Short mmCIF file of C-alpha atoms in Angstrom, two decimals:
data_model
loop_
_atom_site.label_atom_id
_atom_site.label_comp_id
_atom_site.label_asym_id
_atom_site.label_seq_id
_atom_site.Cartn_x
_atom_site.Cartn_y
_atom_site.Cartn_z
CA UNK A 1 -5.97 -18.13 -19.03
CA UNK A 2 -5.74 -14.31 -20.41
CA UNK A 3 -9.42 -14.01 -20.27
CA UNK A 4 -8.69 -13.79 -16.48
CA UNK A 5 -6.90 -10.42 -17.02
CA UNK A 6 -10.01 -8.92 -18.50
CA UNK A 7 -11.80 -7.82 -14.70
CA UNK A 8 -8.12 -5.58 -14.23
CA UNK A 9 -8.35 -4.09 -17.56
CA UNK A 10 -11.94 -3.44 -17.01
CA UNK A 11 -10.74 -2.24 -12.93
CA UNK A 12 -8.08 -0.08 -14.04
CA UNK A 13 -10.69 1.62 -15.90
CA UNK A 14 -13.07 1.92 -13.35
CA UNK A 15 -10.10 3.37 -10.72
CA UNK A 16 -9.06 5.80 -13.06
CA UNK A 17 -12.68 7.07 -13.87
CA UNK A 18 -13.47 7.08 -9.92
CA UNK A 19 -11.02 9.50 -9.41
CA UNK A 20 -11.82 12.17 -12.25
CA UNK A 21 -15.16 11.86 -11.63
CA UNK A 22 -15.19 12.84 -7.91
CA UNK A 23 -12.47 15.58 -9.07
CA UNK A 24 -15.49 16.83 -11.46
CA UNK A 25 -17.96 16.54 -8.51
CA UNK A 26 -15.75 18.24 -6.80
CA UNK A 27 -14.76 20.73 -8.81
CA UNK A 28 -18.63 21.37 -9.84
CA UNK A 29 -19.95 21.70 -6.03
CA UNK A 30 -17.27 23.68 -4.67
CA UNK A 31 -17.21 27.64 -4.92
CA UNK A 32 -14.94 29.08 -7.38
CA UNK A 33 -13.89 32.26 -6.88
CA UNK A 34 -9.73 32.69 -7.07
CA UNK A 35 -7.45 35.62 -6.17
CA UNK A 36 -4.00 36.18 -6.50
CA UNK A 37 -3.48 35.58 -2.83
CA UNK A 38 -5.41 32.23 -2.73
CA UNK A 39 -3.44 30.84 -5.63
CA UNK A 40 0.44 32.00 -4.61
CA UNK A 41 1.94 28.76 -3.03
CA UNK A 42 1.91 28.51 0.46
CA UNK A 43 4.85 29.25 2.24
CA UNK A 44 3.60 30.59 6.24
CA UNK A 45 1.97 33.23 4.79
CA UNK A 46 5.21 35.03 3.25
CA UNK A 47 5.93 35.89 -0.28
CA UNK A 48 7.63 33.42 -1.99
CA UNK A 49 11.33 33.86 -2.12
CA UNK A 50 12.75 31.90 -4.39
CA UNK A 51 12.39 29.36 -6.98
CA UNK A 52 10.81 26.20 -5.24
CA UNK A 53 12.50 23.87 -8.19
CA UNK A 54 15.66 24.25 -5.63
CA UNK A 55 18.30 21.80 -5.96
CA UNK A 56 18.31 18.61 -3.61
CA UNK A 57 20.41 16.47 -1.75
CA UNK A 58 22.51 14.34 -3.46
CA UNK A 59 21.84 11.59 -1.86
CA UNK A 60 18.08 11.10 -3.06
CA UNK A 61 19.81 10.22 -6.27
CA UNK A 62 22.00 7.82 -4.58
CA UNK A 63 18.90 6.07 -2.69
CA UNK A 64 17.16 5.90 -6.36
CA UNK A 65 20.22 4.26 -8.13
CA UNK A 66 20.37 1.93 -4.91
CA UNK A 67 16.94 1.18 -5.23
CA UNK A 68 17.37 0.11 -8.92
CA UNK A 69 20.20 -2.70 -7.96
CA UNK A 70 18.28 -3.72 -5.55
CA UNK A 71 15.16 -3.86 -7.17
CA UNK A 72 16.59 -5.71 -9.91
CA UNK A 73 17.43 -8.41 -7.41
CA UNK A 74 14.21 -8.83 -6.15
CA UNK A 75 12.88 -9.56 -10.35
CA UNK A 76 15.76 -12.47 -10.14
CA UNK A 77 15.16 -13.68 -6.81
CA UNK A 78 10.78 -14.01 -8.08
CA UNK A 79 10.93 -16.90 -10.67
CA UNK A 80 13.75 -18.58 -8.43
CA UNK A 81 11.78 -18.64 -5.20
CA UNK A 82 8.73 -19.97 -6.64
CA UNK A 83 10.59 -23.22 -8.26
CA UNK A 84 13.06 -23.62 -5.68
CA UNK A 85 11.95 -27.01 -4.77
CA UNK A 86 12.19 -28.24 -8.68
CA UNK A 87 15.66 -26.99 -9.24
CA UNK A 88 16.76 -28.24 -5.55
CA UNK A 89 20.43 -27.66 -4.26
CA UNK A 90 22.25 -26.38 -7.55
CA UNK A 91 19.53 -23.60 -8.01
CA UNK A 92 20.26 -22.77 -3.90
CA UNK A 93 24.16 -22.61 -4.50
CA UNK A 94 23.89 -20.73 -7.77
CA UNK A 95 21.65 -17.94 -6.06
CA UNK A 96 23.44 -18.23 -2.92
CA UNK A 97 26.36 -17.08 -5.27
CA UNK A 98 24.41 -14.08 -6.77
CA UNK A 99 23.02 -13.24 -3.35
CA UNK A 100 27.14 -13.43 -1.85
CA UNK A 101 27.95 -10.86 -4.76
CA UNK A 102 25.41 -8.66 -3.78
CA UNK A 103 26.39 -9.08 -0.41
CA UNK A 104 29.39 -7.75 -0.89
CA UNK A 105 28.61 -4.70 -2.84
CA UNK A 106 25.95 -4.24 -0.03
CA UNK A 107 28.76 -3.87 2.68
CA UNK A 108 31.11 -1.68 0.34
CA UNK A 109 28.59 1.01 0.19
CA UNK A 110 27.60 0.53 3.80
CA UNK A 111 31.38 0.85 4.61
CA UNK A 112 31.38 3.84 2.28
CA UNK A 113 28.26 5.31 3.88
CA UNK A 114 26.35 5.58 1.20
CA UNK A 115 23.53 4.50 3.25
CA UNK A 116 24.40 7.64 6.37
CA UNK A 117 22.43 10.24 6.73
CA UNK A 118 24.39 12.54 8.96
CA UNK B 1 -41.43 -8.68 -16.93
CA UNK B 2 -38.45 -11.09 -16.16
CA UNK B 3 -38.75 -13.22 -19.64
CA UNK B 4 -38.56 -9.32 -20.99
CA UNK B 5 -35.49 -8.83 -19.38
CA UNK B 6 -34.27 -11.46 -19.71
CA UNK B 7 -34.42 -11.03 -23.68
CA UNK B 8 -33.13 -8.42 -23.47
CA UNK B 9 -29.83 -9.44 -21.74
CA UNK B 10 -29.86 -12.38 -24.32
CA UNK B 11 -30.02 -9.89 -27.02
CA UNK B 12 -26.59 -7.96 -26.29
CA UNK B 13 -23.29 -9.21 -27.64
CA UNK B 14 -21.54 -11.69 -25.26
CA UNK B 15 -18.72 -9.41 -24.59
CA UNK B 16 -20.79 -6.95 -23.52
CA UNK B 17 -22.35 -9.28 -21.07
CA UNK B 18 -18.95 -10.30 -20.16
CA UNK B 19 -18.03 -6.72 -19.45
CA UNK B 20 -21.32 -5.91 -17.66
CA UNK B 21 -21.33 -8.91 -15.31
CA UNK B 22 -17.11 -7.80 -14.24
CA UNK B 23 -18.57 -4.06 -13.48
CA UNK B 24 -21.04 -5.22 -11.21
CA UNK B 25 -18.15 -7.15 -9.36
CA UNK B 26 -15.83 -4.36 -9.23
CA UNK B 27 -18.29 -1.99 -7.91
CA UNK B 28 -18.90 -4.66 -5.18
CA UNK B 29 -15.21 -4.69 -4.42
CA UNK B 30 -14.83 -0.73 -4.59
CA UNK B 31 -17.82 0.48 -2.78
CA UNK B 32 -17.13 -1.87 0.65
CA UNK B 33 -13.47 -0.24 0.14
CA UNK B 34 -13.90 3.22 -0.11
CA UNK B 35 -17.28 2.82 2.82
CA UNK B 36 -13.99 1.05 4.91
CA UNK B 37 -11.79 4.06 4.49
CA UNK B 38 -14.73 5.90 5.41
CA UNK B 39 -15.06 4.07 8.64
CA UNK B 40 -11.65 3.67 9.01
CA UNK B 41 -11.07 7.23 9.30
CA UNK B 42 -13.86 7.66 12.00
CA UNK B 43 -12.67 4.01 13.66
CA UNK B 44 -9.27 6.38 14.26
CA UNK B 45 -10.50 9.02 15.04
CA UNK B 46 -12.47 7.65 18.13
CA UNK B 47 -9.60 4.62 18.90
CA UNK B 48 -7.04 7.36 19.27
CA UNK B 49 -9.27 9.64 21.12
CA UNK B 50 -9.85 6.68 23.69
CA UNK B 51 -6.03 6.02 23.94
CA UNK B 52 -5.78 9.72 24.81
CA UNK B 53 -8.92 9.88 27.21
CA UNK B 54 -10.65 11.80 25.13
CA UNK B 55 -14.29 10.40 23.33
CA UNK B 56 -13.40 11.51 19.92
CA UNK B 57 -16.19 12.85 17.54
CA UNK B 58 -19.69 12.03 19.19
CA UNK B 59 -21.66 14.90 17.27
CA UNK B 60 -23.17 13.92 14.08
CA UNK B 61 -25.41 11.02 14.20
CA UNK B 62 -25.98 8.40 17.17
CA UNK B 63 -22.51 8.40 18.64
CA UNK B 64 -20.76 10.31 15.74
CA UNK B 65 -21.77 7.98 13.38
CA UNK B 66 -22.26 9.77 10.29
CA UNK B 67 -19.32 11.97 11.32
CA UNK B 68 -17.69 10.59 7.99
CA UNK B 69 -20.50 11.14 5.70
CA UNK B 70 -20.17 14.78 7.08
CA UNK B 71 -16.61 14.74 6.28
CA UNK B 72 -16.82 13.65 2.81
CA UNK B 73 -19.88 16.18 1.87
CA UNK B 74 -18.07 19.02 3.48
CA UNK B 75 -14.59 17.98 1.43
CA UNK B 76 -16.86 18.01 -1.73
CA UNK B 77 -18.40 21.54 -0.98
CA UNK B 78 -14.65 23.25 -0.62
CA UNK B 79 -13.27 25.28 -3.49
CA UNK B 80 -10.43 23.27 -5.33
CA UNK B 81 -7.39 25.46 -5.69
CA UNK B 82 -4.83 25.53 -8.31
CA UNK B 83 -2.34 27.52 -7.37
CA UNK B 84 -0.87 29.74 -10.62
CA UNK B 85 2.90 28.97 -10.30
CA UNK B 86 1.48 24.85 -10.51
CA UNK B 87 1.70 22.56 -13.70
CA UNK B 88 -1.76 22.64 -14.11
CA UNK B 89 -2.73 18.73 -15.90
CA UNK B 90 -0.26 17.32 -13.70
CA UNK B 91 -1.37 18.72 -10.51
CA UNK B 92 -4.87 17.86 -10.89
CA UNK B 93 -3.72 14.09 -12.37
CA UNK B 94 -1.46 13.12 -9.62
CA UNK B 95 -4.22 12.43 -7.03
CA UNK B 96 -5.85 10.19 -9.47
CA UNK B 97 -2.58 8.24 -10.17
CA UNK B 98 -2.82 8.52 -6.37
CA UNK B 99 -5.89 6.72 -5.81
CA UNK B 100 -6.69 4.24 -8.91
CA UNK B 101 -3.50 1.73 -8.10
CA UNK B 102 -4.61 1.76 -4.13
CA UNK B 103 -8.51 0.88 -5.75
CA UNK B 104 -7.11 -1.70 -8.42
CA UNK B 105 -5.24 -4.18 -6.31
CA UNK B 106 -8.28 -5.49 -5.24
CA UNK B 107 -8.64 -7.02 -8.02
CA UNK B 108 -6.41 -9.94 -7.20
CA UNK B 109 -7.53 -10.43 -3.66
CA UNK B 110 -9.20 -13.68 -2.77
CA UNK B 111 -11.44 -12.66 -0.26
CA UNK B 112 -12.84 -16.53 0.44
CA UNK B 113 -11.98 -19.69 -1.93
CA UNK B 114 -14.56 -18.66 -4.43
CA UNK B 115 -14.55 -14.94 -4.10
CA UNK B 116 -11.42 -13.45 -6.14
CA UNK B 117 -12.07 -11.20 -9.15
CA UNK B 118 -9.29 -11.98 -11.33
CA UNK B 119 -7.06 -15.12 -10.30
CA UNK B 120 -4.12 -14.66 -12.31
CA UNK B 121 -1.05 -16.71 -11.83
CA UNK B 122 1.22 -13.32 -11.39
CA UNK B 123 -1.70 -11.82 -8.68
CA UNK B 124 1.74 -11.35 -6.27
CA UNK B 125 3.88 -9.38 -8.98
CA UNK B 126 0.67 -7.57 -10.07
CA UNK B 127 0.48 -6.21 -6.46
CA UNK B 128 4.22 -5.21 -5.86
CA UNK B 129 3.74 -3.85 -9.25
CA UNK B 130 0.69 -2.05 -8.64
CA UNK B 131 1.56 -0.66 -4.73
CA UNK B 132 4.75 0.34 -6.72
CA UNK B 133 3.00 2.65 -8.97
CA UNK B 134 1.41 4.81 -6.15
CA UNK B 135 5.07 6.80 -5.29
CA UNK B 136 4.42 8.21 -8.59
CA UNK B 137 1.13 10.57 -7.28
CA UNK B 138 2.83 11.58 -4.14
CA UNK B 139 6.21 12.58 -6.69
CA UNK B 140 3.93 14.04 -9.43
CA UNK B 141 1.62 16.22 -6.93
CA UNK B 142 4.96 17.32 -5.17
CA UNK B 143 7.01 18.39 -8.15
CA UNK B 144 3.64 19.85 -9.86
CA UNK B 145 3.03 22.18 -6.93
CA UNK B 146 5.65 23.97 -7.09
CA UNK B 147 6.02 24.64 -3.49
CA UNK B 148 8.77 24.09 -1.04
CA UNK B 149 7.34 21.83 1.37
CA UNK B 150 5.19 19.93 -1.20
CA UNK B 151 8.93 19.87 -2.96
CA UNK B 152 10.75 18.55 0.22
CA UNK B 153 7.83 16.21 1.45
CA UNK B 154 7.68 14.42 -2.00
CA UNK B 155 11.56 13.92 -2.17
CA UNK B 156 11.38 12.88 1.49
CA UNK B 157 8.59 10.40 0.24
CA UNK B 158 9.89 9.11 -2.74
CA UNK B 159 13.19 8.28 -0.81
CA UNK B 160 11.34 6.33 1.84
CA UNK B 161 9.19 4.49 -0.42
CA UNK B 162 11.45 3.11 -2.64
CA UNK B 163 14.13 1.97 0.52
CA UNK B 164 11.06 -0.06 2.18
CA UNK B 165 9.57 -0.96 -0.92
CA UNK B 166 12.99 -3.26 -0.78
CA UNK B 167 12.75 -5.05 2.22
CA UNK B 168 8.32 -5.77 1.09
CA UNK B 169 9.91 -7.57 -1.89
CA UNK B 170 12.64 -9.68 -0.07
CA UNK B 171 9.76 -10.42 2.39
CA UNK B 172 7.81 -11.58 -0.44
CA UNK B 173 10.27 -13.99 -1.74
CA UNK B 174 10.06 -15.88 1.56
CA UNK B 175 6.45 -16.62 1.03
CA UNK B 176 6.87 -17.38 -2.51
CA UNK B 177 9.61 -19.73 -1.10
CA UNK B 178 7.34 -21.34 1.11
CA UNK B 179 4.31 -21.27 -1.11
CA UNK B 180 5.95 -22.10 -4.66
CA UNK B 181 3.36 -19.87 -5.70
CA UNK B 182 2.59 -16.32 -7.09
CA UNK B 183 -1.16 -17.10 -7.08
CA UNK B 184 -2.40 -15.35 -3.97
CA UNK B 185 -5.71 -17.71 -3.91
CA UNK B 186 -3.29 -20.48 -4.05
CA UNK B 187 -0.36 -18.97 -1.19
CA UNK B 188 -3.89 -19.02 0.99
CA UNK B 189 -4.58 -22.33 -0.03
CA UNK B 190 -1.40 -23.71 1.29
CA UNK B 191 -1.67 -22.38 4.59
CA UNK B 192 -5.44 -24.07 5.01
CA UNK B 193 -5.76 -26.28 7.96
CA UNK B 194 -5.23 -24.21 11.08
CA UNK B 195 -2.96 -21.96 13.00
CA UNK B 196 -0.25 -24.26 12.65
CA UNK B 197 -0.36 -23.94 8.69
CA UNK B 198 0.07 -20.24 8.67
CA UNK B 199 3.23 -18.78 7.16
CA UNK B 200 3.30 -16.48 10.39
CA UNK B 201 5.63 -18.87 12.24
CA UNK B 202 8.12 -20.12 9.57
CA UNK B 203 8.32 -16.93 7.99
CA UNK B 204 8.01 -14.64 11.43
CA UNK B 205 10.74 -12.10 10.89
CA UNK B 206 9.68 -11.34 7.40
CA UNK B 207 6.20 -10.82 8.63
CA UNK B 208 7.27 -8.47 11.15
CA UNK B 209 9.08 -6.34 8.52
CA UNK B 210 6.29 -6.68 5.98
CA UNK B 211 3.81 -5.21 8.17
CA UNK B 212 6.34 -2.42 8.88
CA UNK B 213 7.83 -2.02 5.58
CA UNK B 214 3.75 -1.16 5.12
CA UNK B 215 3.35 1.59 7.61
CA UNK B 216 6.11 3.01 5.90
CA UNK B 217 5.01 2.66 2.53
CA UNK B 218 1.88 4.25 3.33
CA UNK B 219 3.59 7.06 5.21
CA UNK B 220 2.21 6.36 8.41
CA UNK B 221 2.61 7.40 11.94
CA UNK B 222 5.48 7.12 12.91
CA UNK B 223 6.96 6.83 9.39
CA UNK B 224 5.32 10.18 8.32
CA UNK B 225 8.21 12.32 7.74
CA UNK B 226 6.54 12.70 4.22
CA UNK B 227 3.92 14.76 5.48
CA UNK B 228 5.59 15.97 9.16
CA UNK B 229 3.12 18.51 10.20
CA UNK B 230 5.62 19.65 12.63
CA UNK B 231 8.14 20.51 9.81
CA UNK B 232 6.63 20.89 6.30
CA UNK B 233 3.34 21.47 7.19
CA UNK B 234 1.43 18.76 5.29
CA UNK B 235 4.50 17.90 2.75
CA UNK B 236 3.50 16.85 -0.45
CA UNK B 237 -0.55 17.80 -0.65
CA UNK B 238 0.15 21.51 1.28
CA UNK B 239 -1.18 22.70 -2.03
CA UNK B 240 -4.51 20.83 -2.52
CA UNK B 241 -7.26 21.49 -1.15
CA UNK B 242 -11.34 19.99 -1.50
CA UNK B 243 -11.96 16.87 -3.30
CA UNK B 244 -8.47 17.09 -4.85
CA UNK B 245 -6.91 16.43 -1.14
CA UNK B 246 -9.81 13.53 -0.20
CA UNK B 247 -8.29 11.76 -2.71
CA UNK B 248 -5.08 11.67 -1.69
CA UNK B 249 -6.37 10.66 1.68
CA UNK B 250 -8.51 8.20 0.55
CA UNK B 251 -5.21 5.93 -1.28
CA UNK B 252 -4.19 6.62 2.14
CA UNK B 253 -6.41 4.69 3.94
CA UNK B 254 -7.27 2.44 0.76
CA UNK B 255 -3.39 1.28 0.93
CA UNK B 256 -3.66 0.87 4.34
CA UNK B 257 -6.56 -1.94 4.14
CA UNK B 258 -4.76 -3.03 1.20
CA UNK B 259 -1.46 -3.57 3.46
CA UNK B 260 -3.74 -5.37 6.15
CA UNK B 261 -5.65 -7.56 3.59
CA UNK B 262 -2.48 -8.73 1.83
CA UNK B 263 -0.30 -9.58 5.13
CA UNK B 264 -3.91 -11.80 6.39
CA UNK B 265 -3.67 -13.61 2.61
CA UNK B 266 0.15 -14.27 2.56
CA UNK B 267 0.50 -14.76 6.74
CA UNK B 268 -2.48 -15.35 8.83
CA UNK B 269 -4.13 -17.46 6.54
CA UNK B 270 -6.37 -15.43 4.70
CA UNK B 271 -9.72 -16.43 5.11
CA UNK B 272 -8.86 -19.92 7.10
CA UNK B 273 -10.39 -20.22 10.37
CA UNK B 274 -7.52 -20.51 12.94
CA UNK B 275 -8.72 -23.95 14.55
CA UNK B 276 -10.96 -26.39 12.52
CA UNK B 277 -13.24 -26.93 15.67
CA UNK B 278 -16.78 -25.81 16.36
CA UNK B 279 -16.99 -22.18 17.25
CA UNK B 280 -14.43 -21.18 15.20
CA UNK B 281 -16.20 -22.67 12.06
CA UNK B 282 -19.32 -21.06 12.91
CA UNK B 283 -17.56 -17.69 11.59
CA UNK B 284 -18.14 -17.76 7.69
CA UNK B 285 -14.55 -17.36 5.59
CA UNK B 286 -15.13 -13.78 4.87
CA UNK B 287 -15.94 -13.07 8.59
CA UNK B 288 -12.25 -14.68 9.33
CA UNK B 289 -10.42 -12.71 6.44
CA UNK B 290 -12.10 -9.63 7.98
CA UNK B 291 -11.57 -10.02 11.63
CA UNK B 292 -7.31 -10.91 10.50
CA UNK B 293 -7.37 -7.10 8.71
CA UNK B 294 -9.08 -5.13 11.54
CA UNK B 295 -6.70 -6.44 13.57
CA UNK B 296 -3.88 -5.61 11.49
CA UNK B 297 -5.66 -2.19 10.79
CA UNK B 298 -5.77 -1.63 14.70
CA UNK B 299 -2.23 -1.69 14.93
CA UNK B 300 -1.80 0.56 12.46
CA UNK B 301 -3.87 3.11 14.58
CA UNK B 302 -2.10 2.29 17.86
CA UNK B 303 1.05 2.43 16.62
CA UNK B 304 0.10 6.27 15.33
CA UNK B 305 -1.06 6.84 19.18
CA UNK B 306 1.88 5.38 21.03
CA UNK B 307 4.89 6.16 18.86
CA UNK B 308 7.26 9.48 18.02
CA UNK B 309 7.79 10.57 14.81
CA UNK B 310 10.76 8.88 13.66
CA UNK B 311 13.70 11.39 12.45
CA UNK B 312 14.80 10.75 8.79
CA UNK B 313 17.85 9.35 9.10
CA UNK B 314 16.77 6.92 11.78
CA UNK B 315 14.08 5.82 9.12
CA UNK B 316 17.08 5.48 6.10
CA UNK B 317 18.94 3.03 8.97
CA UNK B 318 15.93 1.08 9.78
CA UNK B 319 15.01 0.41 6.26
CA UNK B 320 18.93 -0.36 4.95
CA UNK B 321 20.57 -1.53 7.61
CA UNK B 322 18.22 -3.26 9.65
CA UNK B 323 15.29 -4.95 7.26
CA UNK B 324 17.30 -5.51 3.95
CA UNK B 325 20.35 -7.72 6.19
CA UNK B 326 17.17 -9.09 8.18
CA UNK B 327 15.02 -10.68 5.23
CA UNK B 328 18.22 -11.61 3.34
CA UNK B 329 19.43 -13.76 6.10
CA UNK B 330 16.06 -15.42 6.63
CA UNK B 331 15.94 -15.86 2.55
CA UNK B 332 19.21 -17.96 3.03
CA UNK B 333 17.62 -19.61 6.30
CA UNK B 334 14.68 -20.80 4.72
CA UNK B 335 16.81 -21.80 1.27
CA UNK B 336 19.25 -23.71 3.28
CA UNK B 337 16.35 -25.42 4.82
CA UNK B 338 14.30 -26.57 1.71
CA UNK B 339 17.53 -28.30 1.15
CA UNK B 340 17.74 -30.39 4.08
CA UNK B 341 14.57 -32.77 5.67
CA UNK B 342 13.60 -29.99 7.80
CA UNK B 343 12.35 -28.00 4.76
CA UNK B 344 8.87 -29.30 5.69
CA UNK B 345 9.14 -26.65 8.72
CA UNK B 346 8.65 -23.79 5.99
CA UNK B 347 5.76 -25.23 3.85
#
């Protein structure tokens, strides 16, 4: 049973090592000769301006703490899908309950427009 | 010779043999992979050139052929920049965060009834986990930049990924509804038997916004606000350049087959032929599970040629108010269903 987790272990490894090594290839074929002007950041060929760590829309956060509800969901609804057909009707009411909750914080912030974007 | 060998393989420690034998198979998976994204890239290249009545590369090699061999040497001969304002470990680790979940995935992928690497009972949360864990290169390269439009391309990202990654995992509890499975080696198994068997039909609308949940979680045309040429230049990877940028590009198009492989395993059947009669049988398994993803892959491509960019706030809508209400109604369809004596209909 756990012995079949062993190739991903083993995979993860081998991803992770694919990568840096063709960054060392890379780094070890390519030319290397920097300047100040190669290395500012690239902004249309003017000097940079101002800080790029700028602050951000508001609403990224909002998507993110959106995301989290919802994601959470999705870890409930997982286990219930896949024995749906052991636990029969009371299992479908008693999600169909959860699911009517979430339903109805889903139109709130839909009516509150958390989900506009001008 | 072979007896020598052969002692010698006997003489190692079993778990070294054990560890020996699964790198051989994972190389198997990863070099077809990353030769696909190789191929993939030219197969684009000349598809979209044809849709715009143009022949595409034709140069290097017998019909452009090699033209992505030539691609990935010259990418390997370009100077890697690191630009002086940028976190320096953290820019150079976010395109291999980047790349090694898009590689990894493949580990749970039944590619015929024998062929799957690792057939865990979780292989379905393994993969949300896993396609999950890619938003964190595109976030880490953006905010390790520290440049404006790798700033605003990774936020713009980040945002889009995590709204569609939503409606992927409501579409995935329809097939685990369907399948009573998270085994994908045993969701294909279920749909064996023909066209008829495939969750394609019962499960049609979630399909539909699986596949496009996946443009959009790869940040494809026309989902590619992310990278918006037009706008922020190239978004989050403006700053990388070489080897450090094929990486990128490679998760890219290693997501992308990913996307197309999964949606054949959990919809079309994975590697089922479509009608249990003659010619179709003729076609090994693998030959099936590949001819379902170059399809899938194909659309991918077209829909870069025929479609606008979509603007960001049409995107947001798409992904929360059309998808999420979408696969949460067919949820409760399908649920309902199981309950009466038509639940057959979604098995």
């Amino acid at each position: 049973m756990l012995e079949n987790y062993l190739p991903i272990i083993i995979f993860i490894g081998v991803g992770l090592l694919f990568g840096s090594a063709l960054m060392v290839i890379g780094r070890l074929m390519g030319p290397h000769n920097p300047d100040s002007e190669k290395l500012s950041p690239y902004e249309c060929g003017f000097e940079a301006f101002e800080d790029s760590r700028m602050k951000f829309d508001v609403r990224y956060y909002l998507v993110a703490i959106l995301f989290i509800i919802f994601d959470l969901e999705i870890a409930f609804l997982f286990p219930w899908a896949v024995v749906l057909e052991d636990i029969g009707l009371f299992g479908f009411v008693a999600m169909m309950l959860f699911l009517g909750i979430l339903v109805v914080g889903f139109v709130y912030e839909w009516k509150k427009g958390a989900l506009e974007w001008e | 010779m072979i007896d020598f060998a052969w002692s010698v393989w006997n003489g190692i420690p079993a778990w070294s043999q054990v560890t020996l034998v699964n790198l051989v198979l994972i190389i198997i998976i990863v070099l077809p992979v990353v030769l696909g994204v190789a191929y993939l890239t030219f197969a684009e290249r000349k598809i979209i050139g044809y849709m715009q009545v143009r022949i595409g590369p034709n140069r290097v090699g017998p019909r452009g052929l090699l033209q992505p061999i030539a691609d990935v040497v010259k990418l390997m001969l370009k100077e890697v920049i690191i630009p002086t304002n940028a976190n320096k470990y953290l820019f150079v680790t976010a395109p291999v965060l980047a790349l090694a979940p898009a590689l990894v995935a493949w580990a749970v992928i039944p590619f015929t009834d024998r062929w799957v690497l690792a057939n865990i009972d979780a292989s379905l949360l393994f993969v949300l986990a896993l396609t999950s864990l890619g938003v964190y290169g595109v976030i880490i390269a953006g905010w390790a930049s520290n440049s404006k439009y790798a700033f605003l391309g990774s936020l713009r990202s980040a945002a889009q990924i995590v709204a569609y990654e939503i409606a992927m995992g409501f579409a995935l509890v329809g097939v685990l509804m369907s399948a009573q499975s998270l085994n994908l080696h045993e969701i294909a198994l279920q749909q064996a038997g023909g066209l008829h068997q495939w969750y394609l039909w019962p499960l049609f609308p979630l399909f539909v916004v699986y596949f496009i949940a996946g443009v959009a979680e790869t940040n494809r045309a026309p989902f590619d606000v992310a990278e918006g040429e037009t706008e922020i230049v190239a978004g989050f990877h403006v700053e990388y350049s070489g080897i450090t940028f094929a990486l990128f590009f490679l998760a890219e198009y290693a997501n992308m087959i990913l996307i197309s492989a999964l949606a054949s395993v959990m919809f079309l059947g994975g590697w089922w032929a479509p009608l249990n009669v003659v010619p179709f049988t003729w076609v090994p398994p693998l030959g099936w599970l590949l001819f379902k993803m170059c399809g899938l892959l194909f659309l991918f491509l077209w829909f870069r040629a025929t479609f606008p960019r979509y603007r960001y706030d049409q995107i947001m809508r798409l992904g929360w108010k059309v998808f999420i209400p979408v696969t949460l109604v067919w949820i409760a369809v399908v649920g309902a269903a199981m309950q009466t004596p038509l639940g057959f209909l979604f098995h």
